[in-house]
Tab-separated table of C-alpha atoms and ligand atoms in Angstrom:
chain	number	residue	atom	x	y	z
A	1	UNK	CA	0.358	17.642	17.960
A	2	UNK	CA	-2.481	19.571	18.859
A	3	UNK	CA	-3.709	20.141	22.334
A	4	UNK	CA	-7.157	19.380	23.066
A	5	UNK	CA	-7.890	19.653	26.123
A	6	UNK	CA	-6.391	23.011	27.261
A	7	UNK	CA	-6.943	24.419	30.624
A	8	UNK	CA	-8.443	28.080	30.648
A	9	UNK	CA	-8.867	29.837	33.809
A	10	UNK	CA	-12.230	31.144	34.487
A	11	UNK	CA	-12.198	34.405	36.479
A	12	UNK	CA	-15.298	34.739	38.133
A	13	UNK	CA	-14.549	37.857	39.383
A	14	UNK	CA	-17.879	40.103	39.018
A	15	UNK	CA	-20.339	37.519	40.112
A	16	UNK	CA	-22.732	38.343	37.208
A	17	UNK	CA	-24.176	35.324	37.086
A	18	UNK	CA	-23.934	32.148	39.668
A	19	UNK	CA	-20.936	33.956	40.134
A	20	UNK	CA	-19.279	34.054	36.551
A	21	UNK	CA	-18.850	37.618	34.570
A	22	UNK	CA	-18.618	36.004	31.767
A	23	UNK	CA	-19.936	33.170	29.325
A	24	UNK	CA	-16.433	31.600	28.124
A	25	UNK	CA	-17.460	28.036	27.809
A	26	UNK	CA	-19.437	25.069	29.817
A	27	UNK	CA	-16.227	22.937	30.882
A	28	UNK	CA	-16.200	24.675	34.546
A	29	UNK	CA	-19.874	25.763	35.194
A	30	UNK	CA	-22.351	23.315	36.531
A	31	UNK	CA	-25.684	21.849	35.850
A	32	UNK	CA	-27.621	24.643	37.635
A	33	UNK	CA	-25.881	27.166	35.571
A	34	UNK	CA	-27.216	25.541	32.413
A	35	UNK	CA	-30.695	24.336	33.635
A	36	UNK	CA	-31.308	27.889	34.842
A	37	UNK	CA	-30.341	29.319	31.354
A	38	UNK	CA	-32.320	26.157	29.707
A	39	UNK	CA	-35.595	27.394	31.790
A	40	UNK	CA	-34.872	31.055	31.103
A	41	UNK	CA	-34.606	30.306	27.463
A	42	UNK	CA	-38.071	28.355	27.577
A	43	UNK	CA	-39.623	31.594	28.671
A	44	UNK	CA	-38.075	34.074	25.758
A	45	UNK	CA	-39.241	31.288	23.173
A	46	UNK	CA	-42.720	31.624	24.527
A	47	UNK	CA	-42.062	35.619	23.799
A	48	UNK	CA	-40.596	35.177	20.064
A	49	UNK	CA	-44.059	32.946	19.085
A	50	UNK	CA	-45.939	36.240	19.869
A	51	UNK	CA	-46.914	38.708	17.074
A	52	UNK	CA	-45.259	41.087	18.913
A	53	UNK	CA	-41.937	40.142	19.913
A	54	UNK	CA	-40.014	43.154	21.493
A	55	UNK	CA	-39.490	43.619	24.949
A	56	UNK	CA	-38.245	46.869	26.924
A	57	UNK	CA	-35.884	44.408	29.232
A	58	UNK	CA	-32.214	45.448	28.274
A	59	UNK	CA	-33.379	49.154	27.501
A	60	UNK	CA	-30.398	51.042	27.968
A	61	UNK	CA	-27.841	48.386	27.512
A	62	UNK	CA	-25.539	47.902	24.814
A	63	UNK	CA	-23.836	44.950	22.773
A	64	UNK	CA	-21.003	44.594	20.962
A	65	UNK	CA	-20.692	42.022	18.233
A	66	UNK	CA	-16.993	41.421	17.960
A	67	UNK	CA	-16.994	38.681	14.820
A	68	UNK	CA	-13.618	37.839	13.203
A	69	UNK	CA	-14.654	35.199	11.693
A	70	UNK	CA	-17.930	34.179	9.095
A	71	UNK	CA	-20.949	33.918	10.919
A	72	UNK	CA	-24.544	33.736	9.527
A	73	UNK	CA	-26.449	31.743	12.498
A	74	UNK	CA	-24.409	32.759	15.224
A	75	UNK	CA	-24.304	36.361	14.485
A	76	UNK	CA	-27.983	37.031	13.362
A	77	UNK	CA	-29.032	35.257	16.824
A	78	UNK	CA	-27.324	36.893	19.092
A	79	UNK	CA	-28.638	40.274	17.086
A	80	UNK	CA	-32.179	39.492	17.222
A	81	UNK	CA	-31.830	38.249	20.596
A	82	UNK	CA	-30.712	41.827	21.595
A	83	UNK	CA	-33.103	43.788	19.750
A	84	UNK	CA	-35.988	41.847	20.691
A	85	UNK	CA	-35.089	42.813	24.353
A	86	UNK	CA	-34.546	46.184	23.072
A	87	UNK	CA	-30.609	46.674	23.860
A	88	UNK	CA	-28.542	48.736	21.635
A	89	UNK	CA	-26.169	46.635	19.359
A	90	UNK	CA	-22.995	48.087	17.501
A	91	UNK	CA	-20.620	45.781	15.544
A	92	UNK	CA	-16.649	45.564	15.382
A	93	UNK	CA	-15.196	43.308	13.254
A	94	UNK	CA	-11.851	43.313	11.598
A	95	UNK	CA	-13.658	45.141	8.375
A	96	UNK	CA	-13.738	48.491	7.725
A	97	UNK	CA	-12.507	48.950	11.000
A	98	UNK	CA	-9.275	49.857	13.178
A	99	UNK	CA	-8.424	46.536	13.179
A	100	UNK	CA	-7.795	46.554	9.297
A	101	UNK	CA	-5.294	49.136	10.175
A	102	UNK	CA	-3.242	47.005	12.489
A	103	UNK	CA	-4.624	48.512	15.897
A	104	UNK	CA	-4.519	45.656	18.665
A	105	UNK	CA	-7.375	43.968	19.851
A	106	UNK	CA	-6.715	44.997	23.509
A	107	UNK	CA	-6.414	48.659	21.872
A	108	UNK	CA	-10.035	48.406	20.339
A	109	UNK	CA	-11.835	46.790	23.217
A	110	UNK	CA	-10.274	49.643	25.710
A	111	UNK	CA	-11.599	52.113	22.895
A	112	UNK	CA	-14.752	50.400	22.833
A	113	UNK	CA	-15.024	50.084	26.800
A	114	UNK	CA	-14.588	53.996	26.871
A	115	UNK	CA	-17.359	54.792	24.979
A	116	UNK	CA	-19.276	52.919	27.857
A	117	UNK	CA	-21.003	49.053	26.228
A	118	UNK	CA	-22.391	46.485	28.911
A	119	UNK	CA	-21.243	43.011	27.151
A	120	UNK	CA	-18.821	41.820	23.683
A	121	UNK	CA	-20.008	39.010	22.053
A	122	UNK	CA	-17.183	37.253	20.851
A	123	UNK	CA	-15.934	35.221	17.427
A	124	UNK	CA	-12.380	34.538	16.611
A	125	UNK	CA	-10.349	31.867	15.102
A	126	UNK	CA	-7.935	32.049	18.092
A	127	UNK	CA	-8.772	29.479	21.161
A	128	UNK	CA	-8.433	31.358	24.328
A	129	UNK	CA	-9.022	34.742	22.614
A	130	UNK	CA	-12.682	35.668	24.674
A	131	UNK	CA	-10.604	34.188	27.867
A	132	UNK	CA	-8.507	37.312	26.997
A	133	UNK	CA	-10.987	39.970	26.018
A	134	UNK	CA	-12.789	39.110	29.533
A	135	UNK	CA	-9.619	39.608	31.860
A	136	UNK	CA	-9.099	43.185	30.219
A	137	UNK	CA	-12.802	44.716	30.655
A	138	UNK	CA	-15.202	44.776	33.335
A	139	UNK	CA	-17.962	44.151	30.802
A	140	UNK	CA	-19.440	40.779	30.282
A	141	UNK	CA	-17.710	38.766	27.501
A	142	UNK	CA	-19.970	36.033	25.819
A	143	UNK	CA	-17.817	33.562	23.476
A	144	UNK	CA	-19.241	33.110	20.381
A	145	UNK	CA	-16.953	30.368	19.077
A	146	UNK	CA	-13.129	30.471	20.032
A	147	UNK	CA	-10.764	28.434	17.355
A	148	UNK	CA	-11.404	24.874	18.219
A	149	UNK	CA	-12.586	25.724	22.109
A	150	UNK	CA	-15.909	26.355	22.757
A	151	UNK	CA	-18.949	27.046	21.642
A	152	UNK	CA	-21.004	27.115	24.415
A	153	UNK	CA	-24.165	29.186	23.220
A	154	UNK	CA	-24.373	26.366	20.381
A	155	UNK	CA	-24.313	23.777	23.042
A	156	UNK	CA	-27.111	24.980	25.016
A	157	UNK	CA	-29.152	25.338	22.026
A	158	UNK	CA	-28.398	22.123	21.335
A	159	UNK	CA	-29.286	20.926	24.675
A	160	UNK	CA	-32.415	23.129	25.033
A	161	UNK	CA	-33.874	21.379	21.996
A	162	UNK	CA	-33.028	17.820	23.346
A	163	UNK	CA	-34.291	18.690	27.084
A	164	UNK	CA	-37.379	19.527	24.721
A	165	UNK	CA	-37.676	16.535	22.751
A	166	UNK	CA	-36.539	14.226	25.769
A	167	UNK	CA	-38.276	15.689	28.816
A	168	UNK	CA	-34.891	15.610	30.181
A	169	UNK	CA	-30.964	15.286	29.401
A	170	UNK	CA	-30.214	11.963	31.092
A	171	UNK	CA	-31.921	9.490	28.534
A	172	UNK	CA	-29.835	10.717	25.569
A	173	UNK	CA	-27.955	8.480	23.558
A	174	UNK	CA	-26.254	10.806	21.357
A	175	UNK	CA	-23.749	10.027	18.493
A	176	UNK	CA	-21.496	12.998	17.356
A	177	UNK	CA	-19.974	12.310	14.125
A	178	UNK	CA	-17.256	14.092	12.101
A	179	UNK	CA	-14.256	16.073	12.573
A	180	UNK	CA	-14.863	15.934	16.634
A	181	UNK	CA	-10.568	17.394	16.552
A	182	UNK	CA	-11.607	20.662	15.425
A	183	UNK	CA	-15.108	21.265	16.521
A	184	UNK	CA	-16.021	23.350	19.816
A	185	UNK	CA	-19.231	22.598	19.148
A	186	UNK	CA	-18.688	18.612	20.217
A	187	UNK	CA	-16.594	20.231	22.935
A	188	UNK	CA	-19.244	22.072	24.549
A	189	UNK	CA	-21.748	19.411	23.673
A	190	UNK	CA	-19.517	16.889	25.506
A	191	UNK	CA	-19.070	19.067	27.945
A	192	UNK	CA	-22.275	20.130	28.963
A	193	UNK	CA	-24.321	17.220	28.046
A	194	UNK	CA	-21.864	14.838	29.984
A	195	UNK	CA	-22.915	16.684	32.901
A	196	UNK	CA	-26.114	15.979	32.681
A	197	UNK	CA	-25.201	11.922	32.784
A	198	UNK	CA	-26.137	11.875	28.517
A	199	UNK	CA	-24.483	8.768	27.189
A	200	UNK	CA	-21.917	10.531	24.458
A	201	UNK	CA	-20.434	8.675	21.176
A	202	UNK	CA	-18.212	9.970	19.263
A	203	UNK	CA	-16.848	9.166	15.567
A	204	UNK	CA	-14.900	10.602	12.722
A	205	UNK	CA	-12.100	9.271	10.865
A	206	UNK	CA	-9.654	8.119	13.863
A	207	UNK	CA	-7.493	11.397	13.332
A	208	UNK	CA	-9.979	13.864	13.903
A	209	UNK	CA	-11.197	12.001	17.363
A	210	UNK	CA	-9.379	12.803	20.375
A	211	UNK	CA	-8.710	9.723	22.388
A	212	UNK	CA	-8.551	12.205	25.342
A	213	UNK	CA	-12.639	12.143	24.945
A	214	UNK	CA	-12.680	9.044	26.723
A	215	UNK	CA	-11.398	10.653	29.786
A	216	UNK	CA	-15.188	12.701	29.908
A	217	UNK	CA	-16.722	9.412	29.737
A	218	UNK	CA	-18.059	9.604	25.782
A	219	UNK	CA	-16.955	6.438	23.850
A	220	UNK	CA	-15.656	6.303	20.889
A	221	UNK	CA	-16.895	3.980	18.004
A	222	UNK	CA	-15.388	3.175	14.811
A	223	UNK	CA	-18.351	1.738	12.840
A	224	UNK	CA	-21.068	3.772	12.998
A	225	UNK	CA	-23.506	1.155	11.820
A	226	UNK	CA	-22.531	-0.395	15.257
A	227	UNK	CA	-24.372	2.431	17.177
A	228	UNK	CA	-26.997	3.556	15.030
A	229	UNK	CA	-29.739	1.707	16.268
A	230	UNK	CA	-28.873	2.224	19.823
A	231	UNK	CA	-29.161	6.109	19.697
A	232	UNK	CA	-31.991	7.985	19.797
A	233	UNK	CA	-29.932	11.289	18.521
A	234	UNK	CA	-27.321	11.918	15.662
A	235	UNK	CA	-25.522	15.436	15.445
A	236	UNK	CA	-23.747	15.395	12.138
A	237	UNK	CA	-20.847	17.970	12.257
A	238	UNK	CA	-19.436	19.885	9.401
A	239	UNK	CA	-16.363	18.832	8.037
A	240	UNK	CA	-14.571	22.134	8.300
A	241	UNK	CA	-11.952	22.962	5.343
A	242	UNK	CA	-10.805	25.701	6.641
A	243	UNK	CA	-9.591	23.951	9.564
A	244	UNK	CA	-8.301	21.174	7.975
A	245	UNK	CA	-4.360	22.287	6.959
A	246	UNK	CA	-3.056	18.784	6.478
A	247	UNK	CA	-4.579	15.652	5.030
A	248	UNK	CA	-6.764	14.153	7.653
A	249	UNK	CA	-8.488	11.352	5.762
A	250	UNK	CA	-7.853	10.176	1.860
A	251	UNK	CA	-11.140	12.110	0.172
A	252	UNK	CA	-14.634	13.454	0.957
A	253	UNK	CA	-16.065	10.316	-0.792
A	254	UNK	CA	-14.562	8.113	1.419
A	255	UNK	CA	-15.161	10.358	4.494
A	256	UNK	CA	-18.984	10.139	3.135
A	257	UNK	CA	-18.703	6.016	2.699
A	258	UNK	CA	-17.660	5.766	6.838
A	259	UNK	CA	-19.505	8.339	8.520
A	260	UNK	CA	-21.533	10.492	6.332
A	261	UNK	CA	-25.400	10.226	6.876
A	262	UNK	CA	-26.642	8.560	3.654
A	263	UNK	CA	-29.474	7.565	2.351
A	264	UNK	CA	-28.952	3.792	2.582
A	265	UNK	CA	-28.136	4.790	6.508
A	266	UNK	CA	-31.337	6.884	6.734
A	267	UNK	CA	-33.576	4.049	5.179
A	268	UNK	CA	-32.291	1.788	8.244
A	269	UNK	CA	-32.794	4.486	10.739
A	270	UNK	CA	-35.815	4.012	13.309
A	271	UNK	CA	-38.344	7.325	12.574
A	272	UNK	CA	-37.821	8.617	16.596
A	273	UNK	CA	-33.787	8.843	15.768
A	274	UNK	CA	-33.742	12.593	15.989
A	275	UNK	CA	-31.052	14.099	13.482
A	276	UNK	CA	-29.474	17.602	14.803
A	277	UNK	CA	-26.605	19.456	12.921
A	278	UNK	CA	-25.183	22.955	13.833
A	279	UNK	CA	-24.870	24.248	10.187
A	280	UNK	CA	-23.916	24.949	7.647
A	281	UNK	CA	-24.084	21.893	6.353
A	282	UNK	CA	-22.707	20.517	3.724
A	283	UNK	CA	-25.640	18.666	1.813
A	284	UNK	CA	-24.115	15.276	0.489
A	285	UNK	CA	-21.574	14.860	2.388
A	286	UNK	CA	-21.844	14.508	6.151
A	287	UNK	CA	-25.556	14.688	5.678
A	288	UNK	CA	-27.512	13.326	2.388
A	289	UNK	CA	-30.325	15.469	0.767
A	290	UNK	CA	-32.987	12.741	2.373
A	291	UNK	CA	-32.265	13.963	5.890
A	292	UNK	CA	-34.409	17.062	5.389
A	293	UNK	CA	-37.923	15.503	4.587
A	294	UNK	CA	-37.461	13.353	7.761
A	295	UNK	CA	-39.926	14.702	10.462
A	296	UNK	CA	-36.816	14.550	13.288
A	297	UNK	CA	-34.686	16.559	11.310
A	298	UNK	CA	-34.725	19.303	14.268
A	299	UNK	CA	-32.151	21.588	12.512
A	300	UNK	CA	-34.264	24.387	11.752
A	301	UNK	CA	-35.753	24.140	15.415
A	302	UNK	CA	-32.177	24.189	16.946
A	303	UNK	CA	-32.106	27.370	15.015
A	304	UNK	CA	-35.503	28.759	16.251
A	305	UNK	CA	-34.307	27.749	19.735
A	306	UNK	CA	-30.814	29.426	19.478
A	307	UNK	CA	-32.512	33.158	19.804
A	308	UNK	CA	-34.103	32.266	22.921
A	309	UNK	CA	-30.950	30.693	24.881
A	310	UNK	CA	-29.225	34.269	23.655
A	311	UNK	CA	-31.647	36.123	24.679
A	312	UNK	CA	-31.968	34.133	28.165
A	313	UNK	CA	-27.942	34.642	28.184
A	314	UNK	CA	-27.899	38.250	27.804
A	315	UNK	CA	-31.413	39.028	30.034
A	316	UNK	CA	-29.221	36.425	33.259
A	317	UNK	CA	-26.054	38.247	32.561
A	318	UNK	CA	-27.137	41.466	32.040
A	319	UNK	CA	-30.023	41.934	34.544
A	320	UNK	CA	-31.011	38.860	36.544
A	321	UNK	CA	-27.525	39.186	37.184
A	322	UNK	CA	-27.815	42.505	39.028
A	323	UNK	CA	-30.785	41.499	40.924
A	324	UNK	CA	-29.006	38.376	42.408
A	325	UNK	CA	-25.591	40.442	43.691
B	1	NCD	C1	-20.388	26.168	13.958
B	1	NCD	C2	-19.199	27.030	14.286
B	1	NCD	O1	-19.002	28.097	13.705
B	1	NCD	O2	-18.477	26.606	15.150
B	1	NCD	N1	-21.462	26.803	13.379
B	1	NCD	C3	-22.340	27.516	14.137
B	1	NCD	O3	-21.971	28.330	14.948
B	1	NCD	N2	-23.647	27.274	13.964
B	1	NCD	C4	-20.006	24.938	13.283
B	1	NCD	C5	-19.284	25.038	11.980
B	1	NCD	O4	-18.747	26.068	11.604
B	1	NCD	O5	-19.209	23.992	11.335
C-alpha cells in the first residue's frame, strides 16, 4: 500500500523567505507565503509582455537545474525565468554526467556547492529527494516535482491563473480528475488551494483516489456528470504510464468512458467552465481534441504564467529574501 500522505520535515533554518530556505512543497507554508509569491509573480508577467524582457536582478547568482527525470515545461520555465533576471544557469542531470558513473547524489551536490551556486532546482522520481538535497547545502533548494510529492511551482501557476480568472481563490469550484494517487500536482493543488477555502473535487477510477483526501476537506465524487455543472473549473490530469506498475483500471477506453473530457461532456459544459491541465496531455484520452478551440481552455496561459511564478520564486528567495533578514 502506498503512503500518501507522508510527513516531511521542513527545516526552515536560513530564513530566506517568510522564514523557509527552501521551496519543498505548499503542505506547511501559509496563505501569505503564496499570495506574496502570487503578487510577485503578477509583477514579472507584466516584465515578460515587454519587448525587452531581461532584467539585471539576479546578476551574479547562479542556478542549478538538477533534472532526473523528463521535463519540457518545467525545465524550460525555470530556465527562462533565470535568464530573464539575468542569473547564471548550469545543468546536472544524470546524463553525461558523474552521476552516469555511479557518483552519489550527496557527492555531486557537495561538488557542485564547492564551486560556489546560490539555489538547485530540483526533479527526481524519488519523493522526499529535494527534502534531502536541502538538509545537505546551505543553498536554496526549489522542488521541481518529487515522485508522487509535490509539485508546488505547478500549483502556484495553477493558482496564479485562477486568482486571475476569479479575482480571488475562495469562489473556486474545482474538479481534479484522473490518477489523483500518483500526481503531486493534485497534491499541491489540494494543498494550496484548500488553504485558500477553494471547494476541491476529486475523481479518478476509485484506486487512484486517496480516501485520505477527504481528511483536507476535498470530496470525492464518483460520477463526474454529477459535478460538472456545479464547477466553474476542471483540471484534467495526465494519466501517467510510467507511474502506473500494476493494473489500476481495466483499459484507457474505459478510463476515457468515466472520466475523460469528451466531446459529448464538452457539448454539455456551460462556456465560463474554465478547463486547466498541467501537460502533457494526452489528446483523446483524459482530454478530447474539442477542448482546445474552447475559449477557457487556459492551458497555454498556465504555461505563460508558469515563467513568472519562477521567476517571482527565485527573485523572493534569492534577493527579497536578503533584504527581509
Ligand atoms: C507534471 C509533472 O511532471 O508532474 N507536468 C508538469 O510539470 N507540467 C504532470 C505530469 O507529468 O503529468
Amino acid at each position: 500500500m502506498t503512503i500518501y500522505l507522508r510527513e516531511f520535515k521542513i527545516f526552515p533554518s536560513m530564513g530566506n523567505f517568510r522564514g523557509f530556505k527552501d521551496l519543498l512543497g505548499l503542505r506547511f507554508v501559509d496563505k501569505d507565503f503564496i499570495s506574496e509569491i502570487l503578487n510577485q509573480a503578477e509583477v514579472f508577467l507584466e516584465v515578460i509582455n515587454r519587448p525587452n524582457r531581461k532584467l539585471p536582478t539576479l546578476r551574479g547568482k547562479t542556478v542549478v537545474h538538477m533534472f532526473f527525470e523528463p521535463s519540457t515545461r518545467t525545465l524550460s520555465s525555470f530556465d527562462l525565468a533565470a535568464k530573464r533576471l539575468s542569473a547564471d544557469t548550469i545543468s546536472v542531470g544524470t546524463r553525461g554526467t558523474s552521476i552516469a558513473k555511479g557518483e552519489s547524489l550527496l557527492d555531486t551536490l557537495k561538488n557542485i556547492d564547492a564551486m560556489k551556486v546560490d539555489l538547485y532546482i530540483v526533479r527526481h522520481s524519488a519523493s522526499g529527494l529535494p527534502h534531502l538535497l536541502a538538509r545537505n547545502t546551505d543553498a536554496t533548494v526549489i522542488n521541481a516535482g518529487d515522485g508522487t510529492n509535490e509539485h508546488p511551482t505547478q500549483a502556484l501557476l495553477d493558482m496564479m491563473t485562477l486568482s486571475q480568472l476569479f479575482g480571488s481563490l475562495d469562489n473556486i469550484n474545482i474538479l481534479i480528475v484522473g490518477d489523483i494517487l500518483h500526481s503531486r500536482v493534485a497534491r499541491s493543488n489540494i494543498f494550496g488551494l484548500s488553504k485558500f477555502g477553494a471547494k476541491i473535487f476529486l475523481a479518478g477510477p476509485p484506486t487512484l483516489v486517496p480516501e485520505e483526501y477527504r481528511l483536507l476537506g476535498a470530496e470525492i465524487v464518483r460520477n463526474i456528470d454529477d459535478v460538472l455543472s456545479e464547477v466553474n473549473v476542471i483540471m484534467a490530469l495526465r494519466i501517467q504510464k510510467e507511474r502506473l506498475e500494476e493494473p489500476y483500471f481495466p483499459s484507457i477506453r474505459e478510463y476515457r468512458k468515466f472520466f475523460g473530457i469528451t466531446k459529448e461532456r464538452l457539448e454539455k459544459l456551460s462556456p465560463e467552465t474554465v478547463l486547466m491541465h498541467p501537460g502533457p496531455v494526452n489528446w483523446g484520452i483524459e482530454l478530447d481534441y474539442e477542448a482546445r478551440d474552447r475559449v477557457r481552455n487556459v492551458i497555454l496561459r498556465q504555461v505563460t504564467n508558469g515563467v513568472a511564478v519562477r521567476m517571482a520564486i527565485l527573485y523572493l528567495f534569492l534577493v527579497g529574501a536578503q533584504q527581509n533578514g
